[in-house]
Coordinates of C-alpha atoms in Angstrom, one line a residue:
Chain A
M317 CA 60.6 -76.5 38.9
S318 CA 59.2 -75.8 35.6
D319 CA 55.4 -78.3 34.4
S320 CA 58.1 -81.0 32.4
A321 CA 61.0 -81.3 35.7
V322 CA 57.6 -81.7 37.7
T323 CA 56.1 -83.8 36.2
R324 CA 58.8 -86.1 35.8
L325 CA 59.1 -86.4 39.4
R326 CA 56.1 -87.8 39.3
R327 CA 57.4 -89.9 37.4
Q328 CA 59.7 -91.1 39.9
I329 CA 57.9 -91.2 42.8
E330 CA 54.9 -93.4 41.5
F331 CA 58.2 -95.9 40.4
I332 CA 59.4 -95.7 44.5
A333 CA 56.1 -96.2 45.4
E334 CA 55.1 -99.2 43.2
C335 CA 58.3 -100.7 44.5
D336 CA 57.3 -100.6 48.1
K337 CA 55.8 -104.1 46.4
L338 CA 58.9 -105.4 46.9
K339 CA 58.6 -106.3 50.8
E340 CA 55.7 -108.4 50.1
I341 CA 57.2 -111.0 48.0
F342 CA 58.5 -113.4 49.8
R343 CA 61.5 -115.9 49.6
Q344 CA 62.5 -119.2 50.6
T345 CA 65.3 -117.8 53.0
Q346 CA 64.4 -117.4 56.7
N347 CA 65.5 -114.2 58.9
T348 CA 68.5 -115.5 61.6
Q349 CA 65.9 -114.9 64.5
S350 CA 62.6 -114.8 63.9
R351 CA 62.3 -117.4 61.8
R352 CA 60.0 -115.8 59.5
A353 CA 60.1 -115.6 55.6
E354 CA 63.1 -113.0 54.4
N355 CA 60.8 -110.2 51.2
D356 CA 62.9 -109.5 48.4
A357 CA 63.5 -105.6 50.0
E358 CA 65.5 -107.1 53.0
H359 CA 67.7 -109.5 50.7
S360 CA 68.1 -106.6 48.4
W361 CA 69.0 -104.2 51.7
H362 CA 71.3 -107.5 52.6
L363 CA 73.3 -107.4 49.2
C364 CA 74.2 -103.9 49.8
L365 CA 75.9 -104.2 53.1
C366 CA 77.4 -107.1 51.6
V367 CA 79.1 -105.3 48.6
I368 CA 80.3 -102.6 51.0
V369 CA 81.4 -104.9 53.8
L370 CA 83.4 -107.6 51.5
A371 CA 84.2 -105.1 48.6
E372 CA 88.1 -106.1 49.4
H373 CA 87.4 -109.8 48.5
A374 CA 86.2 -109.0 44.5
N375 CA 88.5 -111.1 42.4
A376 CA 88.6 -107.9 40.2
P377 CA 91.0 -105.9 41.1
H378 CA 89.3 -102.7 40.3
V379 CA 85.4 -103.4 40.2
D380 CA 82.7 -100.4 40.2
I381 CA 81.5 -100.6 44.0
L382 CA 78.4 -98.1 43.2
R383 CA 77.3 -100.5 40.1
V384 CA 77.8 -103.0 42.4
L385 CA 75.4 -101.1 44.7
K386 CA 72.8 -99.7 41.8
M387 CA 72.8 -103.4 40.1
V388 CA 71.8 -105.5 43.9
I389 CA 69.1 -102.7 44.1
V390 CA 67.1 -103.3 41.2
H391 CA 68.3 -107.0 41.1
D392 CA 65.0 -108.4 42.3
L393 CA 62.6 -105.7 41.0
V394 CA 61.4 -107.8 38.2
E395 CA 60.0 -110.3 41.3
I396 CA 57.2 -107.5 41.8
D397 CA 54.9 -109.3 39.0
A398 CA 57.6 -112.6 38.0
G399 CA 57.4 -113.8 41.9
D400 CA 60.1 -115.4 43.8
T401 CA 61.8 -118.7 41.6
F402 CA 64.0 -120.6 44.7
G403 CA 67.4 -121.4 43.1
Y404 CA 65.9 -125.0 43.4
D405 CA 63.3 -124.9 41.4
T406 CA 64.4 -126.2 38.7
A407 CA 60.6 -126.4 36.8
G408 CA 60.0 -122.9 37.5
Q409 CA 63.5 -122.0 36.5
V410 CA 62.6 -122.5 32.4
D411 CA 60.8 -119.9 31.4
Q412 CA 62.2 -118.1 34.6
H413 CA 64.5 -115.4 32.4
A414 CA 61.1 -115.0 29.9
R415 CA 59.0 -114.3 32.6
E416 CA 61.2 -111.1 34.4
C417 CA 62.0 -109.5 30.9
V418 CA 57.9 -108.7 30.4
A419 CA 58.4 -107.6 34.1
A420 CA 60.8 -105.5 33.7
D421 CA 59.6 -103.8 30.4
R422 CA 56.6 -102.6 32.6
I423 CA 58.6 -102.5 36.1
F424 CA 61.4 -99.9 34.5
G425 CA 59.4 -98.6 31.9
L426 CA 57.2 -96.9 34.8
L427 CA 60.5 -94.4 34.9
P428 CA 61.0 -91.0 32.4
T429 CA 62.3 -92.8 29.3
D430 CA 66.4 -92.2 30.5
Q431 CA 66.4 -93.7 33.7
A432 CA 64.2 -96.6 32.3
R433 CA 66.6 -97.3 30.2
D434 CA 69.8 -97.0 32.5
F435 CA 68.5 -99.4 35.2
R436 CA 66.7 -102.1 33.2
A437 CA 70.7 -102.0 31.2
L438 CA 71.6 -102.7 34.6
W439 CA 69.8 -105.6 35.2
D440 CA 70.6 -106.9 32.1
E441 CA 74.1 -106.4 32.6
F442 CA 73.0 -108.7 35.8
E443 CA 71.8 -111.5 34.2
A444 CA 74.1 -111.3 31.2
Q445 CA 77.1 -112.2 33.9
Q446 CA 80.0 -110.7 32.0
T447 CA 81.3 -107.6 33.1
P448 CA 83.6 -108.1 36.8
E449 CA 80.4 -106.0 38.7
A450 CA 78.3 -108.5 38.1
K451 CA 79.8 -111.2 39.2
F452 CA 80.5 -110.0 42.2
A453 CA 77.0 -109.2 42.6
L454 CA 76.1 -112.3 41.6
A455 CA 78.9 -113.9 44.2
V456 CA 76.7 -111.3 47.1
D457 CA 73.3 -112.7 45.9
R458 CA 74.7 -116.2 46.6
F459 CA 76.1 -116.0 49.7
Q460 CA 73.6 -114.0 51.8
P461 CA 71.2 -116.8 51.3
V462 CA 73.7 -119.6 51.9
L463 CA 74.7 -117.2 55.2
L464 CA 71.2 -117.8 56.1
N465 CA 70.5 -121.3 55.6
C466 CA 73.6 -121.9 57.3
R467 CA 72.5 -119.8 60.5
T468 CA 69.4 -121.5 61.0
D469 CA 70.5 -125.4 60.6
G470 CA 69.7 -125.2 57.7
G471 CA 66.6 -123.3 56.6
G472 CA 64.8 -123.6 52.5
W473 CA 67.6 -125.6 51.9
K474 CA 66.3 -128.9 54.4
R475 CA 62.5 -127.8 53.7
H476 CA 62.4 -128.6 50.4
G477 CA 65.3 -131.6 51.0
V478 CA 68.0 -129.5 49.0
T479 CA 71.2 -131.9 49.4
Q480 CA 75.0 -130.6 49.9
D481 CA 75.8 -131.6 46.5
R482 CA 73.5 -129.5 44.9
I483 CA 74.1 -126.6 47.1
L484 CA 77.9 -126.6 46.4
A485 CA 76.5 -127.0 42.2
R486 CA 74.5 -124.1 42.1
N487 CA 77.2 -121.6 44.2
S488 CA 80.2 -122.1 43.0
K489 CA 79.2 -119.3 40.8
I490 CA 80.5 -117.7 44.0
A491 CA 84.1 -118.3 42.9
D492 CA 83.7 -116.6 39.6
G493 CA 83.2 -113.1 42.1
S494 CA 85.2 -114.0 44.5
T495 CA 87.2 -117.1 45.2
A496 CA 88.4 -116.4 48.8
V497 CA 84.1 -115.9 49.1
W498 CA 83.8 -119.4 48.3
Q499 CA 86.4 -120.6 50.6
E500 CA 84.6 -119.8 53.4
V501 CA 81.2 -120.7 51.9
E502 CA 82.5 -124.3 51.4
Q503 CA 83.1 -124.9 54.9
M504 CA 80.4 -123.0 55.8
I505 CA 78.3 -125.2 53.8
Q506 CA 80.1 -128.4 55.5
A507 CA 79.4 -127.6 59.1
V508 CA 76.3 -127.5 58.4
V509 CA 76.5 -131.3 57.0
D510 CA 78.8 -132.0 60.0
R511 CA 76.2 -130.5 62.1
G512 CA 73.9 -133.7 60.6
H513 CA 70.7 -131.0 59.4
L514 CA 71.7 -132.3 55.8
A515 CA 72.6 -134.6 53.4
A516 CA 76.0 -134.9 51.6
G517 CA 73.3 -135.7 47.9
P518 CA 73.2 -138.9 46.4
A519 CA 76.4 -141.9 46.7
G520 CA 78.3 -141.5 43.3
K521 CA 77.7 -137.7 42.5
P522 CA 80.5 -135.4 43.1
A523 CA 79.9 -133.7 46.7
Chain B
M408 CA 94.4 -117.0 51.6
S409 CA 96.7 -116.1 54.7
D410 CA 95.3 -117.1 58.5
S411 CA 94.5 -113.1 58.8
A412 CA 92.6 -112.7 55.7
V413 CA 90.6 -115.8 56.4
T414 CA 90.1 -114.2 60.1
R415 CA 89.4 -111.1 58.8
L416 CA 86.6 -112.3 56.8
R417 CA 85.1 -114.3 59.2
R418 CA 84.7 -111.4 61.2
Q419 CA 83.2 -109.6 58.2
I420 CA 80.6 -111.7 58.0
E421 CA 80.0 -112.0 61.8
F422 CA 79.3 -108.5 61.4
I423 CA 76.6 -108.9 58.0
A424 CA 75.1 -112.0 60.2
E425 CA 74.4 -109.5 63.3
C426 CA 72.6 -106.8 61.2
D427 CA 70.4 -109.6 60.2
K428 CA 68.6 -108.3 63.1
L429 CA 67.8 -105.4 61.5
K430 CA 65.0 -107.2 60.1
E431 CA 63.0 -107.4 63.4
I432 CA 63.6 -103.1 64.3
F433 CA 60.2 -102.3 63.4
R434 CA 58.9 -99.2 62.0
Q435 CA 55.7 -96.5 63.2
T436 CA 55.0 -96.4 58.4
Q437 CA 53.2 -99.1 57.3
N438 CA 53.8 -100.3 53.7
T439 CA 51.2 -99.8 50.8
Q440 CA 50.0 -102.9 49.8
S441 CA 50.4 -105.7 53.6
R442 CA 50.1 -102.6 56.0
R443 CA 52.0 -104.2 58.5
A444 CA 54.9 -102.6 60.4
E445 CA 57.9 -101.7 57.8
N446 CA 61.5 -102.9 58.9
D447 CA 64.3 -100.8 59.1
A448 CA 66.2 -103.6 57.1
E449 CA 63.0 -102.9 54.3
H450 CA 63.6 -99.2 54.9
S451 CA 67.1 -98.9 54.0
W452 CA 66.1 -100.4 50.8
H453 CA 63.7 -98.5 50.1
L454 CA 65.9 -95.4 51.2
C455 CA 68.7 -96.8 48.5
L456 CA 66.4 -96.9 45.3
C457 CA 65.6 -93.4 46.0
V458 CA 69.2 -92.5 46.4
I459 CA 70.0 -93.5 43.1
V460 CA 66.2 -92.7 41.7
L461 CA 66.3 -88.9 42.4
A462 CA 69.7 -88.6 43.2
E463 CA 69.5 -85.6 39.7
H464 CA 67.3 -83.5 42.2
A465 CA 69.6 -82.7 45.1
N466 CA 70.4 -79.5 45.0
A467 CA 74.7 -79.9 45.6
P468 CA 76.2 -80.5 42.5
H469 CA 78.4 -83.1 43.0
V470 CA 76.8 -85.1 44.9
D471 CA 79.2 -88.2 45.8
I472 CA 76.9 -90.8 45.1
L473 CA 78.5 -93.9 46.8
R474 CA 79.1 -92.2 49.6
V475 CA 74.8 -91.1 50.0
L476 CA 73.9 -94.8 49.5
K477 CA 76.9 -96.1 52.4
M478 CA 75.2 -94.0 54.5
V479 CA 71.7 -95.2 53.8
I480 CA 72.8 -98.8 54.1
V481 CA 74.8 -98.4 57.6
H482 CA 72.5 -95.6 59.0
D483 CA 70.0 -97.5 61.3
L484 CA 72.4 -100.4 62.1
V485 CA 72.4 -98.6 65.8
E486 CA 69.3 -99.3 66.2
I487 CA 69.7 -102.9 66.6
D488 CA 70.4 -102.0 70.2
A489 CA 69.0 -99.0 70.6
G490 CA 65.7 -99.2 68.7
D491 CA 63.6 -97.3 66.2
T492 CA 62.4 -94.0 67.9
F493 CA 60.1 -92.1 66.3
G494 CA 59.5 -89.4 65.3
Y495 CA 57.3 -87.2 66.8
D496 CA 58.4 -88.8 70.0
T497 CA 60.3 -86.3 71.6
A498 CA 60.4 -88.0 75.8
G499 CA 62.8 -90.5 73.3
Q500 CA 64.3 -87.7 71.5
V501 CA 66.3 -86.3 74.5
D502 CA 67.8 -89.3 75.2
Q503 CA 68.5 -90.9 71.6
H504 CA 72.0 -89.3 70.3
A505 CA 73.1 -91.2 73.3
R506 CA 71.6 -94.5 72.9
E507 CA 72.7 -94.4 69.4
C508 CA 75.9 -93.5 70.4
V509 CA 76.8 -97.0 72.5
A510 CA 74.9 -98.8 69.9
A511 CA 77.3 -97.7 67.1
D512 CA 79.9 -98.9 69.6
R513 CA 78.8 -101.7 69.8
I514 CA 77.9 -102.8 66.3
F515 CA 80.6 -101.0 64.1
G516 CA 83.3 -102.4 67.1
L517 CA 82.0 -105.8 65.5
L518 CA 84.5 -104.6 62.2
P519 CA 87.8 -105.5 61.4
T520 CA 89.5 -102.2 62.5
D521 CA 89.4 -99.9 59.7
Q522 CA 86.2 -100.4 58.3
A523 CA 84.8 -100.2 62.1
R524 CA 86.2 -97.1 61.6
D525 CA 85.3 -96.1 57.8
F526 CA 81.4 -97.5 58.8
R527 CA 81.5 -95.2 61.9
A528 CA 82.4 -91.9 60.2
L529 CA 79.6 -92.5 57.2
W530 CA 77.1 -92.7 60.6
D531 CA 78.9 -89.7 61.9
E532 CA 78.8 -87.6 59.4
F533 CA 74.8 -88.8 58.7
E534 CA 74.2 -86.9 62.1
A535 CA 76.1 -84.3 62.3
Q536 CA 74.5 -83.1 58.5
Q537 CA 77.1 -81.0 57.4
T538 CA 77.8 -82.2 54.2
P539 CA 75.6 -82.3 50.8
E540 CA 75.7 -85.8 50.7
A541 CA 74.0 -86.2 54.7
K542 CA 71.9 -84.0 53.8
F543 CA 71.1 -85.8 50.6
A544 CA 70.7 -89.0 52.8
L545 CA 68.3 -87.1 55.5
A546 CA 66.7 -85.9 53.0
V547 CA 65.9 -89.4 51.1
D548 CA 65.7 -90.8 54.8
R549 CA 62.0 -88.2 55.1
F550 CA 60.6 -88.0 52.3
Q551 CA 60.2 -92.3 52.3
P552 CA 58.2 -92.0 54.9
V553 CA 56.4 -89.2 54.0
L554 CA 55.5 -91.2 50.4
L555 CA 54.7 -94.3 52.3
N556 CA 52.1 -92.4 55.5
C557 CA 50.6 -90.3 52.4
R558 CA 49.5 -94.0 50.4
T559 CA 48.4 -95.2 53.3
D560 CA 45.9 -92.8 54.4
G561 CA 48.1 -90.7 56.8
G562 CA 49.5 -94.3 58.7
G563 CA 51.7 -93.7 61.2
W564 CA 50.7 -89.9 61.9
K565 CA 47.0 -90.4 62.3
R566 CA 47.1 -93.4 64.3
H567 CA 49.4 -91.0 66.8
G568 CA 47.4 -88.1 66.6
V569 CA 50.7 -86.3 64.4
T570 CA 48.7 -83.2 63.2
Q571 CA 50.0 -81.2 60.0
D572 CA 52.0 -78.6 61.5
R573 CA 54.1 -81.0 62.9
I574 CA 55.2 -82.7 60.2
L575 CA 55.4 -80.0 58.0
A576 CA 57.7 -78.3 60.4
R577 CA 60.0 -82.5 61.3
N578 CA 59.9 -82.5 57.2
S579 CA 60.7 -79.1 56.2
K580 CA 64.6 -80.5 56.6
I581 CA 64.0 -81.6 53.3
A582 CA 64.7 -78.8 51.3
D583 CA 68.3 -78.8 53.2
G584 CA 68.7 -81.8 50.7
S585 CA 66.7 -81.2 47.7
T586 CA 63.9 -78.1 47.3
A587 CA 62.8 -79.9 44.5
V588 CA 61.7 -82.8 46.0
W589 CA 60.0 -80.7 49.3
Q590 CA 58.3 -78.4 47.2
E591 CA 56.2 -81.4 45.5
V592 CA 55.8 -83.3 49.6
E593 CA 54.9 -80.6 50.8
Q594 CA 52.1 -80.6 48.4
M595 CA 51.3 -83.9 48.9
I596 CA 50.6 -83.9 53.0
Q597 CA 47.8 -81.3 52.1
A598 CA 46.6 -83.0 49.7
V599 CA 46.5 -86.1 52.7
V600 CA 44.4 -83.0 54.5
D601 CA 43.1 -82.7 52.0
R602 CA 41.4 -85.7 51.9
G603 CA 40.3 -85.5 55.6
H604 CA 43.2 -87.9 56.6
L605 CA 44.9 -85.5 59.3
A606 CA 44.2 -82.2 61.1
A607 CA 46.5 -79.1 59.7
G608 CA 47.0 -78.5 63.5
P609 CA 46.4 -76.2 66.2
A610 CA 44.7 -72.9 65.3
G611 CA 47.4 -70.1 65.6
K612 CA 50.6 -72.2 64.8
P613 CA 52.2 -72.2 61.8
A614 CA 50.7 -73.9 59.4

């Protein structure tokens, strides 16, 4: 290889080594077996699996599954710097996007320029939620924690006192990517409420 | 959705929930930050990242990256039942493939029949190592633990007394998928030896 090709490869390897830090960013969801907190790397892999298993349930007829996979592989890398913001932490969400943009500049900026631009574009596409690929990626990103919470008696929801009405409001975005998955998710959440692990929510508010 | 479509989706969700167990299968490699043992889910995500970052370095000119990604996403699922076999555990490797085939039957068999067949075919393709996609997937599957071991002063190699000659012999398969990555890996391993963390190996044996 030429010197510049070696330099390029070494820069790519530094990026891959830096991203090892994603394994230490812990989430509010618990894994079903050990019940320890899930980390972002495990979560990102589980999303990849969801994408290839559930692809047929995407609303859009011709979703580019390769682009969806690339999106879910990189979607949480910004949390290496910005940390995980719990989905029901409304205070933390105020400046979440701003914090994550700074992180995206630094982390994707470790790559060679052309790849830095491509990876940043994937993250921007996910954040903007305009394409069928971004919508399906978000659908699995919301579905997977619902699955873990439902399989751990309410898990992170219960610990934080999150009620059914808020869970449904937050996760209804799943329907933008897959109405089939959303219909099933509504039933999964209801079953956790019926088993007594979650409260329905304040009276008078839509459930 | 029809009853049969709902049944199909529920079967897919059961498979995704079962695969959560991959997060509890621990490997001999250590993550670079916490130095705790890496698990298979984290490893599989890190491979996905390697695939999309290093794709240009594949030997074959037209590697199907989507198939490579699918392969690395599912390649370790058999370890949910068969456990992780350390790459330098020659005793454990004797019946490794047989144990993993039984696991593949059960785990992929949780999926609807057509998907069970497709996922099993991906795993079989990876194991057979005949296609450019399988060779590139194996190259990243060998490269990633080398990277972690090199960034943790020899990590799992050192703990098990694995010498440079054995490390080079095992990992030379990387060259079948990417000669560029293999050339860099040889230098990475040499640097760990030069820093005094690894022994070169028995005198008289090729290093």
